[in-house]
Amino acid sequence: MIIALKKSIRAEEQEHLIQWLESQGVRTHISEGEFQTIIGLVGDTTRIDTDLIRGLEFVEGVTRISEPFKKANRKFHPDDTVVTLNGGTAFGGGAFQMIAGPCSVESEAQVETIARAVKASGAGVLRGGAFKPRTSPYDFQGLHEEGIRILSEVKKMTGLPIITEIMDISHLPLFEDVDIIQVGARNMQNFELLKELGRIRKPILLKRGLANNIKELLMSAEYIMAGGNEQVILCERGVRTFETYTRNTLDLSAVAVLHELSHLPVVVDPSHATGAARYVKPMALAAAACGADGLMIEVHNDPQHALCDGPQSLTPEQFDDVAKAVRKVREAVLSDL
Ligand code: PEP
Ligand code: MN
């Protein structure tokens, strides 16, 4: 980090600032120029509050040279992290997975039908929401504990590992048999939730917030990792823009940027990104082509009667078609990835 000081700074102010910075555990390197003095900070600057320094009247500007995320940073961990579930299903480092299933768990028969179909099409993980973050309190909120019980039952029947969303840390004991805990877009910056998830040892799929940038996504991953849980999968699910033809705008460049900045696997969710079943296939193919480590796709056996997100849900037949095409794209571009 570099701090540029105004020419008007008094000697005692400069001395005081340096003492304070060093008390924060960093070393300082001063270069006095003809017009400006620059302080270079050496060491771990993650705890230094740049806004606080920027607010000082004698400071001209503050520039971070290194990113504030450490654990998630590829600089300190050049190899891809491979997140491996208990049964051996892996994400990252060349391992690609399709996560598929309904938006919400509605009944055991529904989840079983969908699970068997998506497994036959090559899905490696079954999704299904039990706690649903709905905009309206009058909409279906999920089956809660019963929803997780159903997922667990279907996991036993099919052998598919399961992923479901957590909305409140007090529900954690219900997630014992869940293989990946999902943090939804609306909770990406629920820092207390992230801290608690850092204390457990279970893979977390962290979805990008509706209006969050890439750095904020990585800082949220850092919250989980700083607690010691390093099994984090990032998920790009589109961000809110001025566009209205799609539910969100899928930011596929985030896949390339995240792979450059971080060693964590990156999954793309074209269902929530587009909000329309007919756009899921082209976006899934594009995600596979740009190097995503997996896809999360909503599949429903009867989309027209789905209790949540029917318009963006694929039928099992459509999912089978997408899965086949994704495999072809991966084969075609694999040598280049
Ligand atoms: C979901 O995956 O069920 C979901 C609610 O997605 P998001 O958090 O991305 O909106
Ligand atoms: Mn959904």
CSV table of N, CA and C in Angstrom, one decimal, residues 45-197:
chain,number,residue,atom,x,y,z
A,45,THR,N,-1.0,-5.8,5.0
A,45,THR,CA,-1.8,-4.6,5.1
A,45,THR,C,-3.4,-4.9,5.1
A,46,THR,N,-3.7,-6.1,5.3
A,46,THR,CA,-5.2,-6.5,5.2
A,46,THR,C,-6.0,-5.8,6.3
A,47,ARG,N,-5.3,-5.5,7.4
A,47,ARG,CA,-6.1,-4.9,8.5
A,47,ARG,C,-6.1,-3.4,8.5
A,48,ILE,N,-5.4,-2.8,7.6
A,48,ILE,CA,-5.3,-1.4,7.5
A,48,ILE,C,-6.6,-0.8,6.8
A,49,ASP,N,-7.2,0.1,7.4
A,49,ASP,CA,-8.5,0.7,6.8
A,49,ASP,C,-8.1,1.8,5.9
A,50,THR,N,-8.2,1.6,4.6
A,50,THR,CA,-7.7,2.6,3.7
A,50,THR,C,-8.6,3.8,3.7
A,51,ASP,N,-9.9,3.6,4.0
A,51,ASP,CA,-10.8,4.8,4.0
A,51,ASP,C,-10.5,5.7,5.2
A,52,LEU,N,-10.1,5.1,6.3
A,52,LEU,CA,-9.7,5.9,7.5
A,52,LEU,C,-8.5,6.8,7.1
A,53,ILE,N,-7.6,6.2,6.4
A,53,ILE,CA,-6.3,7.0,6.1
A,53,ILE,C,-6.7,8.1,5.0
A,54,ARG,N,-7.5,7.7,4.1
A,54,ARG,CA,-7.9,8.6,3.0
A,54,ARG,C,-8.6,9.8,3.6
A,55,GLY,N,-9.3,9.6,4.7
A,55,GLY,CA,-10.1,10.7,5.3
A,55,GLY,C,-9.2,11.7,6.1
A,56,LEU,N,-8.0,11.4,6.3
A,56,LEU,CA,-7.1,12.4,7.0
A,56,LEU,C,-6.8,13.6,6.1
A,57,GLU,N,-6.9,14.7,6.7
A,57,GLU,CA,-6.8,16.0,5.9
A,57,GLU,C,-5.4,16.1,5.2
A,58,PHE,N,-4.4,15.5,5.8
A,58,PHE,CA,-3.1,15.7,5.2
A,58,PHE,C,-2.7,14.6,4.2
A,59,VAL,N,-3.7,13.7,3.9
A,59,VAL,CA,-3.4,12.6,3.0
A,59,VAL,C,-3.9,12.9,1.6
A,60,GLU,N,-3.1,12.8,0.6
A,60,GLU,CA,-3.5,13.1,-0.8
A,60,GLU,C,-4.2,11.9,-1.4
A,61,GLY,N,-3.7,10.7,-1.1
A,61,GLY,CA,-4.4,9.5,-1.7
A,61,GLY,C,-3.8,8.3,-1.2
A,62,VAL,N,-4.5,7.2,-1.3
A,62,VAL,CA,-4.0,5.9,-0.8
A,62,VAL,C,-4.2,4.9,-1.9
A,63,THR,N,-3.2,4.1,-2.2
A,63,THR,CA,-3.4,3.0,-3.3
A,63,THR,C,-3.0,1.7,-2.7
A,64,ARG,N,-3.8,0.7,-2.9
A,64,ARG,CA,-3.5,-0.6,-2.5
A,64,ARG,C,-2.7,-1.3,-3.7
A,65,ILE,N,-1.6,-1.9,-3.4
A,65,ILE,CA,-0.8,-2.5,-4.4
A,65,ILE,C,-1.2,-4.0,-4.5
A,66,SER,N,-1.5,-4.6,-3.3
A,66,SER,CA,-1.9,-6.0,-3.3
A,66,SER,C,-3.4,-6.0,-2.9
A,67,GLU,N,-4.1,-7.1,-3.3
A,67,GLU,CA,-5.5,-7.2,-3.0
A,67,GLU,C,-5.7,-7.5,-1.5
A,68,PRO,N,-6.8,-7.0,-0.9
A,68,PRO,CA,-7.1,-7.2,0.5
A,68,PRO,C,-7.5,-8.7,0.8
A,69,PHE,N,-7.7,-9.5,-0.2
A,69,PHE,CA,-8.0,-10.9,0.1
A,69,PHE,C,-6.7,-11.7,0.0
A,70,LYS,N,-6.5,-12.5,1.0
A,70,LYS,CA,-5.2,-13.3,1.1
A,70,LYS,C,-5.4,-14.8,0.8
A,71,LYS,N,-6.3,-15.4,1.6
A,71,LYS,CA,-6.6,-16.8,1.6
A,71,LYS,C,-7.1,-17.2,0.2
A,72,ALA,N,-8.0,-16.3,-0.4
A,72,ALA,CA,-8.6,-16.6,-1.7
A,72,ALA,C,-7.7,-16.3,-2.8
A,73,ASN,N,-6.6,-15.7,-2.6
A,73,ASN,CA,-5.7,-15.1,-3.6
A,73,ASN,C,-4.8,-16.1,-4.3
A,74,ARG,N,-4.8,-16.1,-5.6
A,74,ARG,CA,-4.0,-17.1,-6.3
A,74,ARG,C,-2.5,-16.8,-6.1
A,75,LYS,N,-2.2,-15.5,-5.8
A,75,LYS,CA,-0.7,-15.2,-5.6
A,75,LYS,C,-0.1,-16.0,-4.5
A,76,PHE,N,-0.9,-16.3,-3.5
A,76,PHE,CA,-0.3,-17.0,-2.3
A,76,PHE,C,-0.7,-18.5,-2.4
A,77,HIS,N,-1.3,-18.9,-3.5
A,77,HIS,CA,-1.8,-20.3,-3.6
A,77,HIS,C,-1.9,-20.5,-5.1
A,78,PRO,N,-0.8,-20.7,-5.8
A,78,PRO,CA,-0.9,-20.7,-7.3
A,78,PRO,C,-1.7,-21.8,-7.9
A,79,ASP,N,-1.7,-23.0,-7.2
A,79,ASP,CA,-2.5,-24.1,-7.8
A,79,ASP,C,-4.0,-24.0,-7.5
A,80,ASP,N,-4.7,-24.5,-8.5
A,80,ASP,CA,-6.2,-24.5,-8.3
A,80,ASP,C,-6.6,-25.3,-7.0
A,81,THR,N,-7.5,-24.8,-6.3
A,81,THR,CA,-8.1,-25.6,-5.2
A,81,THR,C,-9.1,-26.5,-5.8
A,82,VAL,N,-9.0,-27.8,-5.3
A,82,VAL,CA,-10.0,-28.8,-5.7
A,82,VAL,C,-10.9,-29.0,-4.5
A,83,VAL,N,-12.2,-28.7,-4.6
A,83,VAL,CA,-13.1,-29.0,-3.5
A,83,VAL,C,-13.7,-30.4,-3.8
A,84,THR,N,-13.4,-31.3,-2.8
A,84,THR,CA,-13.8,-32.7,-3.0
A,84,THR,C,-14.9,-33.0,-1.9
A,85,LEU,N,-16.0,-33.5,-2.4
A,85,LEU,CA,-17.0,-33.9,-1.4
A,85,LEU,C,-16.7,-35.3,-0.8
A,86,ASN,N,-17.4,-35.7,0.2
A,86,ASN,CA,-17.1,-36.9,0.9
A,86,ASN,C,-17.0,-38.1,-0.1
A,87,GLY,N,-18.0,-38.2,-1.0
A,87,GLY,CA,-18.0,-39.4,-1.9
A,87,GLY,C,-17.0,-39.3,-3.0
A,88,GLY,N,-16.2,-38.2,-3.1
A,88,GLY,CA,-15.2,-38.1,-4.1
A,88,GLY,C,-15.5,-37.1,-5.2
A,89,THR,N,-16.7,-36.6,-5.3
A,89,THR,CA,-17.1,-35.7,-6.4
A,89,THR,C,-16.3,-34.4,-6.2
A,90,ALA,N,-15.6,-34.0,-7.3
A,90,ALA,CA,-14.7,-32.9,-7.1
A,90,ALA,C,-15.0,-31.7,-8.1
A,91,PHE,N,-14.7,-30.5,-7.6
A,91,PHE,CA,-14.9,-29.3,-8.4
A,91,PHE,C,-13.5,-28.6,-8.4
A,92,GLY,N,-13.1,-28.2,-9.6
A,92,GLY,CA,-11.9,-27.4,-9.8
A,92,GLY,C,-10.7,-28.2,-10.2
A,93,GLY,N,-9.6,-27.6,-10.6
A,93,GLY,CA,-8.4,-28.2,-11.1
A,93,GLY,C,-8.7,-29.2,-12.2
A,94,GLY,N,-9.6,-28.8,-13.1
A,94,GLY,CA,-10.0,-29.7,-14.2
A,94,GLY,C,-11.2,-30.5,-14.0
A,95,ALA,N,-11.6,-30.7,-12.8
A,95,ALA,CA,-12.8,-31.5,-12.5
A,95,ALA,C,-14.1,-30.6,-12.6
A,96,PHE,N,-15.0,-31.0,-13.4
A,96,PHE,CA,-16.2,-30.2,-13.8
A,96,PHE,C,-17.4,-31.0,-13.3
A,97,GLN,N,-18.4,-30.2,-12.7
A,97,GLN,CA,-19.6,-30.9,-12.2
A,97,GLN,C,-20.8,-30.1,-12.7
A,98,MET,N,-21.9,-30.9,-12.9
A,98,MET,CA,-23.2,-30.3,-13.1
A,98,MET,C,-24.0,-30.5,-11.9
A,99,ILE,N,-24.5,-29.4,-11.3
A,99,ILE,CA,-25.4,-29.4,-10.2
A,99,ILE,C,-26.8,-29.2,-10.8
A,100,ALA,N,-27.7,-30.1,-10.5
A,100,ALA,CA,-29.1,-29.9,-11.1
A,100,ALA,C,-30.1,-30.3,-10.2
A,101,GLY,N,-31.3,-29.8,-10.4
A,101,GLY,CA,-32.4,-30.1,-9.5
A,101,GLY,C,-33.4,-28.9,-9.5
A,102,PRO,N,-34.5,-29.1,-8.7
A,102,PRO,CA,-35.5,-28.1,-8.7
A,102,PRO,C,-35.1,-26.9,-7.9
A,103,CYS,N,-35.8,-25.7,-8.2
A,103,CYS,CA,-35.5,-24.6,-7.4
A,103,CYS,C,-35.8,-24.9,-5.9
A,104,SER,N,-37.0,-25.5,-5.7
A,104,SER,CA,-37.5,-25.8,-4.3
A,104,SER,C,-37.8,-27.3,-4.2
A,105,VAL,N,-37.6,-27.8,-3.1
A,105,VAL,CA,-38.1,-29.2,-2.8
A,105,VAL,C,-39.6,-29.0,-2.6
A,106,GLU,N,-40.3,-29.8,-3.3
A,106,GLU,CA,-41.8,-29.7,-3.2
A,106,GLU,C,-42.4,-31.0,-2.6
A,107,SER,N,-41.9,-32.1,-3.0
A,107,SER,CA,-42.3,-33.4,-2.4
A,107,SER,C,-41.2,-34.5,-2.7
A,108,GLU,N,-41.3,-35.6,-2.0
A,108,GLU,CA,-40.3,-36.6,-2.2
A,108,GLU,C,-40.4,-37.2,-3.6
A,109,ALA,N,-41.6,-37.4,-4.1
A,109,ALA,CA,-41.8,-38.0,-5.4
A,109,ALA,C,-41.2,-37.0,-6.5
A,110,GLN,N,-41.4,-35.7,-6.3
A,110,GLN,CA,-40.9,-34.7,-7.3
A,110,GLN,C,-39.3,-34.8,-7.3
A,111,VAL,N,-38.7,-34.8,-6.1
A,111,VAL,CA,-37.3,-34.7,-6.0
A,111,VAL,C,-36.7,-36.0,-6.5
A,112,GLU,N,-37.3,-37.1,-6.2
A,112,GLU,CA,-36.8,-38.4,-6.6
A,112,GLU,C,-36.8,-38.5,-8.2
A,113,THR,N,-38.0,-38.1,-8.8
A,113,THR,CA,-38.1,-38.2,-10.2
A,113,THR,C,-37.0,-37.4,-10.9
A,114,ILE,N,-36.8,-36.1,-10.4
A,114,ILE,CA,-35.9,-35.2,-11.0
A,114,ILE,C,-34.4,-35.8,-10.8
A,115,ALA,N,-34.2,-36.2,-9.6
A,115,ALA,CA,-32.8,-36.7,-9.3
A,115,ALA,C,-32.4,-37.9,-10.1
A,116,ARG,N,-33.3,-38.8,-10.3
A,116,ARG,CA,-33.0,-40.0,-11.2
A,116,ARG,C,-32.7,-39.5,-12.6
A,117,ALA,N,-33.5,-38.6,-13.1
A,117,ALA,CA,-33.3,-38.1,-14.4
A,117,ALA,C,-32.0,-37.4,-14.6
A,118,VAL,N,-31.7,-36.5,-13.7
A,118,VAL,CA,-30.5,-35.6,-13.9
A,118,VAL,C,-29.3,-36.5,-13.7
A,119,LYS,N,-29.4,-37.5,-12.8
A,119,LYS,CA,-28.2,-38.4,-12.6
A,119,LYS,C,-27.9,-39.1,-13.9
A,120,ALA,N,-29.0,-39.6,-14.5
A,120,ALA,CA,-28.8,-40.4,-15.8
A,120,ALA,C,-28.2,-39.5,-16.9
A,121,SER,N,-28.5,-38.2,-16.8
A,121,SER,CA,-27.9,-37.3,-17.8
A,121,SER,C,-26.5,-36.8,-17.4
A,122,GLY,N,-26.0,-37.2,-16.3
A,122,GLY,CA,-24.6,-36.9,-15.9
A,122,GLY,C,-24.4,-35.9,-14.8
A,123,ALA,N,-25.5,-35.4,-14.2
A,123,ALA,CA,-25.3,-34.5,-13.1
A,123,ALA,C,-24.6,-35.2,-11.9
A,124,GLY,N,-23.7,-34.4,-11.3
A,124,GLY,CA,-22.9,-35.0,-10.2
A,124,GLY,C,-23.5,-34.6,-8.8
A,125,VAL,N,-24.3,-33.6,-8.7
A,125,VAL,CA,-24.8,-33.1,-7.4
A,125,VAL,C,-26.3,-32.7,-7.7
A,126,LEU,N,-27.1,-33.0,-6.6
A,126,LEU,CA,-28.5,-32.7,-6.7
A,126,LEU,C,-28.8,-31.4,-5.9
A,127,ARG,N,-29.5,-30.5,-6.5
A,127,ARG,CA,-29.8,-29.2,-5.8
A,127,ARG,C,-31.3,-29.3,-5.4
A,128,GLY,N,-31.7,-28.4,-4.5
A,128,GLY,CA,-33.1,-28.3,-4.1
A,128,GLY,C,-33.2,-27.4,-2.9
A,129,GLY,N,-34.0,-26.3,-3.0
A,129,GLY,CA,-34.1,-25.4,-1.9
A,129,GLY,C,-35.1,-25.8,-0.8
A,130,ALA,N,-34.7,-25.8,0.4
A,130,ALA,CA,-35.6,-26.1,1.5
A,130,ALA,C,-36.0,-24.8,2.3
A,131,PHE,N,-35.1,-23.9,2.3
A,131,PHE,CA,-35.3,-22.6,2.9
A,131,PHE,C,-35.2,-21.6,1.7
A,132,LYS,N,-36.3,-21.0,1.3
A,132,LYS,CA,-36.3,-20.2,0.1
A,132,LYS,C,-36.3,-18.7,0.4
A,133,PRO,N,-35.4,-18.0,-0.1
A,133,PRO,CA,-35.4,-16.5,0.1
A,133,PRO,C,-36.3,-15.9,-1.0
A,134,ARG,N,-37.6,-15.7,-0.6
A,134,ARG,CA,-38.5,-15.1,-1.6
A,134,ARG,C,-38.8,-13.7,-1.4
A,135,THR,N,-39.0,-12.9,-2.5
A,135,THR,CA,-39.2,-11.5,-2.4
A,135,THR,C,-40.5,-11.2,-1.6
A,136,SER,N,-41.5,-12.0,-1.8
A,136,SER,CA,-42.8,-11.8,-1.1
A,136,SER,C,-43.0,-12.8,0.0
A,137,PRO,N,-43.4,-12.3,1.2
A,137,PRO,CA,-43.6,-13.2,2.3
A,137,PRO,C,-44.8,-14.2,2.1
A,138,TYR,N,-45.6,-13.8,1.0
A,138,TYR,CA,-46.8,-14.7,0.8
A,138,TYR,C,-46.5,-15.8,-0.2
A,139,ASP,N,-45.3,-15.8,-0.8
A,139,ASP,CA,-44.9,-16.9,-1.7
A,139,ASP,C,-44.4,-18.1,-0.9
A,140,PHE,N,-44.4,-19.2,-1.6
A,140,PHE,CA,-43.9,-20.5,-1.0
A,140,PHE,C,-42.5,-20.3,-0.4
A,141,GLN,N,-42.4,-20.6,0.8
A,141,GLN,CA,-41.1,-20.3,1.6
A,141,GLN,C,-40.2,-21.6,1.7
A,142,GLY,N,-40.7,-22.7,1.1
A,142,GLY,CA,-39.9,-23.9,1.2
A,142,GLY,C,-40.4,-24.8,2.3
A,143,LEU,N,-40.0,-26.1,2.3
A,143,LEU,CA,-40.5,-27.1,3.2
A,143,LEU,C,-39.7,-27.2,4.5
A,144,HIS,N,-38.6,-26.3,4.6
A,144,HIS,CA,-37.7,-26.3,5.7
A,144,HIS,C,-37.2,-27.7,6.1
A,145,GLU,N,-37.3,-28.0,7.4
A,145,GLU,CA,-36.7,-29.3,7.8
A,145,GLU,C,-37.1,-30.5,7.0
A,146,GLU,N,-38.4,-30.5,6.7
A,146,GLU,CA,-38.9,-31.6,5.8
A,146,GLU,C,-38.3,-31.6,4.5
A,147,GLY,N,-38.0,-30.5,3.9
A,147,GLY,CA,-37.3,-30.4,2.6
A,147,GLY,C,-35.9,-31.0,2.7
A,148,ILE,N,-35.2,-30.8,3.8
A,148,ILE,CA,-33.8,-31.4,3.9
A,148,ILE,C,-33.9,-32.9,4.1
A,149,ARG,N,-35.0,-33.3,4.9
A,149,ARG,CA,-35.2,-34.7,5.1
A,149,ARG,C,-35.4,-35.4,3.7
A,150,ILE,N,-36.2,-34.8,2.9
A,150,ILE,CA,-36.5,-35.4,1.5
A,150,ILE,C,-35.2,-35.4,0.7
A,151,LEU,N,-34.4,-34.4,0.7
A,151,LEU,CA,-33.1,-34.4,0.0
A,151,LEU,C,-32.2,-35.5,0.4
A,152,SER,N,-32.2,-35.7,1.8
A,152,SER,CA,-31.4,-36.7,2.4
A,152,SER,C,-31.8,-38.1,2.0
A,153,GLU,N,-33.1,-38.3,1.9
A,153,GLU,CA,-33.8,-39.6,1.5
A,153,GLU,C,-33.4,-39.9,0.1
A,154,VAL,N,-33.5,-38.8,-0.8
A,154,VAL,CA,-33.2,-39.1,-2.2
A,154,VAL,C,-31.7,-39.3,-2.4
A,155,LYS,N,-30.9,-38.7,-1.6
A,155,LYS,CA,-29.4,-38.9,-1.6
A,155,LYS,C,-29.2,-40.4,-1.4
A,156,LYS,N,-29.9,-40.9,-0.4
A,156,LYS,CA,-29.7,-42.4,-0.1
A,156,LYS,C,-30.1,-43.2,-1.3
A,157,MET,N,-31.2,-42.9,-1.9
A,157,MET,CA,-31.8,-43.7,-3.0
A,157,MET,C,-30.9,-43.6,-4.2
A,158,THR,N,-30.3,-42.4,-4.5
A,158,THR,CA,-29.6,-42.3,-5.8
A,158,THR,C,-28.1,-42.2,-5.7
A,159,GLY,N,-27.6,-41.9,-4.5
A,159,GLY,CA,-26.2,-41.8,-4.3
A,159,GLY,C,-25.7,-40.4,-4.7
A,160,LEU,N,-26.6,-39.5,-5.1
A,160,LEU,CA,-26.2,-38.1,-5.5
A,160,LEU,C,-25.9,-37.3,-4.2
A,161,PRO,N,-24.8,-36.6,-4.2
A,161,PRO,CA,-24.6,-35.7,-3.1
A,161,PRO,C,-25.5,-34.5,-3.2
A,162,ILE,N,-25.8,-33.8,-2.1
A,162,ILE,CA,-26.9,-32.8,-2.1
A,162,ILE,C,-26.3,-31.4,-1.7
A,163,ILE,N,-27.0,-30.4,-2.3
A,163,ILE,CA,-26.7,-29.0,-2.0
A,163,ILE,C,-28.0,-28.3,-1.7
A,164,THR,N,-28.0,-27.5,-0.6
A,164,THR,CA,-29.2,-26.7,-0.3
A,164,THR,C,-28.8,-25.4,0.4
A,165,GLU,N,-29.6,-24.4,0.3
A,165,GLU,CA,-29.3,-23.1,0.9
A,165,GLU,C,-29.6,-22.9,2.4
A,166,ILE,N,-28.6,-22.3,3.0
A,166,ILE,CA,-28.8,-21.9,4.4
A,166,ILE,C,-29.2,-20.4,4.5
A,167,MET,N,-30.2,-20.1,5.3
A,167,MET,CA,-30.5,-18.7,5.5
A,167,MET,C,-30.3,-18.2,6.9
A,168,ASP,N,-30.2,-19.1,7.8
A,168,ASP,CA,-30.0,-18.7,9.2
A,168,ASP,C,-29.1,-19.7,9.9
A,169,ILE,N,-28.1,-19.2,10.6
A,169,ILE,CA,-27.1,-20.1,11.1
A,169,ILE,C,-27.7,-21.1,12.2
A,170,SER,N,-28.8,-20.6,12.8
A,170,SER,CA,-29.5,-21.5,13.8
A,170,SER,C,-30.0,-22.8,13.2
A,171,HIS,N,-30.1,-22.8,11.8
A,171,HIS,CA,-30.6,-24.0,11.1
A,171,HIS,C,-29.4,-25.0,10.9
A,172,LEU,N,-28.2,-24.6,11.2
A,172,LEU,CA,-27.0,-25.5,10.8
A,172,LEU,C,-27.1,-26.9,11.2
A,173,PRO,N,-27.7,-27.3,12.4
A,173,PRO,CA,-27.8,-28.7,12.8
A,173,PRO,C,-28.6,-29.5,11.8
A,174,LEU,N,-29.5,-28.9,11.1
A,174,LEU,CA,-30.3,-29.6,10.1
A,174,LEU,C,-29.4,-30.0,8.8
A,175,PHE,N,-28.3,-29.4,8.7
A,175,PHE,CA,-27.5,-29.5,7.5
A,175,PHE,C,-26.4,-30.6,7.6
A,176,GLU,N,-26.5,-31.4,8.6
A,176,GLU,CA,-25.5,-32.5,8.9
A,176,GLU,C,-25.2,-33.4,7.7
A,177,ASP,N,-26.3,-33.8,7.0
A,177,ASP,CA,-26.2,-34.7,5.9
A,177,ASP,C,-26.0,-34.0,4.5
A,178,VAL,N,-26.0,-32.7,4.6
A,178,VAL,CA,-25.9,-31.9,3.3
A,178,VAL,C,-24.4,-31.8,2.9
A,179,ASP,N,-24.1,-32.1,1.6
A,179,ASP,CA,-22.7,-32.2,1.2
A,179,ASP,C,-22.1,-30.8,0.9
A,180,ILE,N,-22.9,-29.9,0.3
A,180,ILE,CA,-22.5,-28.5,0.1
A,180,ILE,C,-23.5,-27.6,0.6
A,181,ILE,N,-23.1,-26.6,1.4
A,181,ILE,CA,-24.1,-25.6,1.9
A,181,ILE,C,-24.0,-24.4,1.0
A,182,GLN,N,-25.2,-24.0,0.5
A,182,GLN,CA,-25.2,-22.9,-0.4
A,182,GLN,C,-25.5,-21.6,0.4
A,183,VAL,N,-24.7,-20.5,0.1
A,183,VAL,CA,-25.0,-19.2,0.6
A,183,VAL,C,-25.6,-18.5,-0.6
A,184,GLY,N,-26.9,-18.1,-0.5
A,184,GLY,CA,-27.5,-17.4,-1.7
A,184,GLY,C,-27.1,-16.0,-1.9
A,185,ALA,N,-27.5,-15.5,-3.1
A,185,ALA,CA,-27.1,-14.1,-3.5
A,185,ALA,C,-27.5,-13.1,-2.4
A,186,ARG,N,-28.6,-13.3,-1.8
A,186,ARG,CA,-29.1,-12.3,-0.8
A,186,ARG,C,-28.4,-12.4,0.5
A,187,ASN,N,-27.6,-13.4,0.7
A,187,ASN,CA,-26.8,-13.5,1.9
A,187,ASN,C,-25.3,-13.4,1.7
A,188,MET,N,-24.9,-13.0,0.5
A,188,MET,CA,-23.5,-13.0,0.2
A,188,MET,C,-22.7,-12.1,1.2
A,189,GLN,N,-23.4,-11.0,1.7
A,189,GLN,CA,-22.7,-10.2,2.6
A,189,GLN,C,-23.3,-10.2,4.0
A,190,ASN,N,-23.9,-11.4,4.3
A,190,ASN,CA,-24.3,-11.6,5.7
A,190,ASN,C,-23.1,-12.1,6.5
A,191,PHE,N,-22.3,-11.2,6.9
A,191,PHE,CA,-21.0,-11.5,7.5
A,191,PHE,C,-21.0,-12.4,8.7
A,192,GLU,N,-22.0,-12.3,9.5
A,192,GLU,CA,-22.1,-13.1,10.7
A,192,GLU,C,-22.3,-14.6,10.2
A,193,LEU,N,-23.2,-14.8,9.2
A,193,LEU,CA,-23.4,-16.1,8.7
A,193,LEU,C,-22.1,-16.7,8.1
A,194,LEU,N,-21.4,-15.8,7.3
A,194,LEU,CA,-20.1,-16.3,6.7
A,194,LEU,C,-19.1,-16.7,7.7
A,195,LYS,N,-19.0,-15.9,8.8
A,195,LYS,CA,-18.1,-16.2,9.9
A,195,LYS,C,-18.4,-17.6,10.5
A,196,GLU,N,-19.7,-17.8,10.7
A,196,GLU,CA,-20.0,-19.1,11.3
A,196,GLU,C,-19.7,-20.2,10.4
A,197,LEU,N,-19.9,-20.0,9.1
A,197,LEU,CA,-19.6,-21.1,8.1
A,197,LEU,C,-18.1,-21.3,8.0
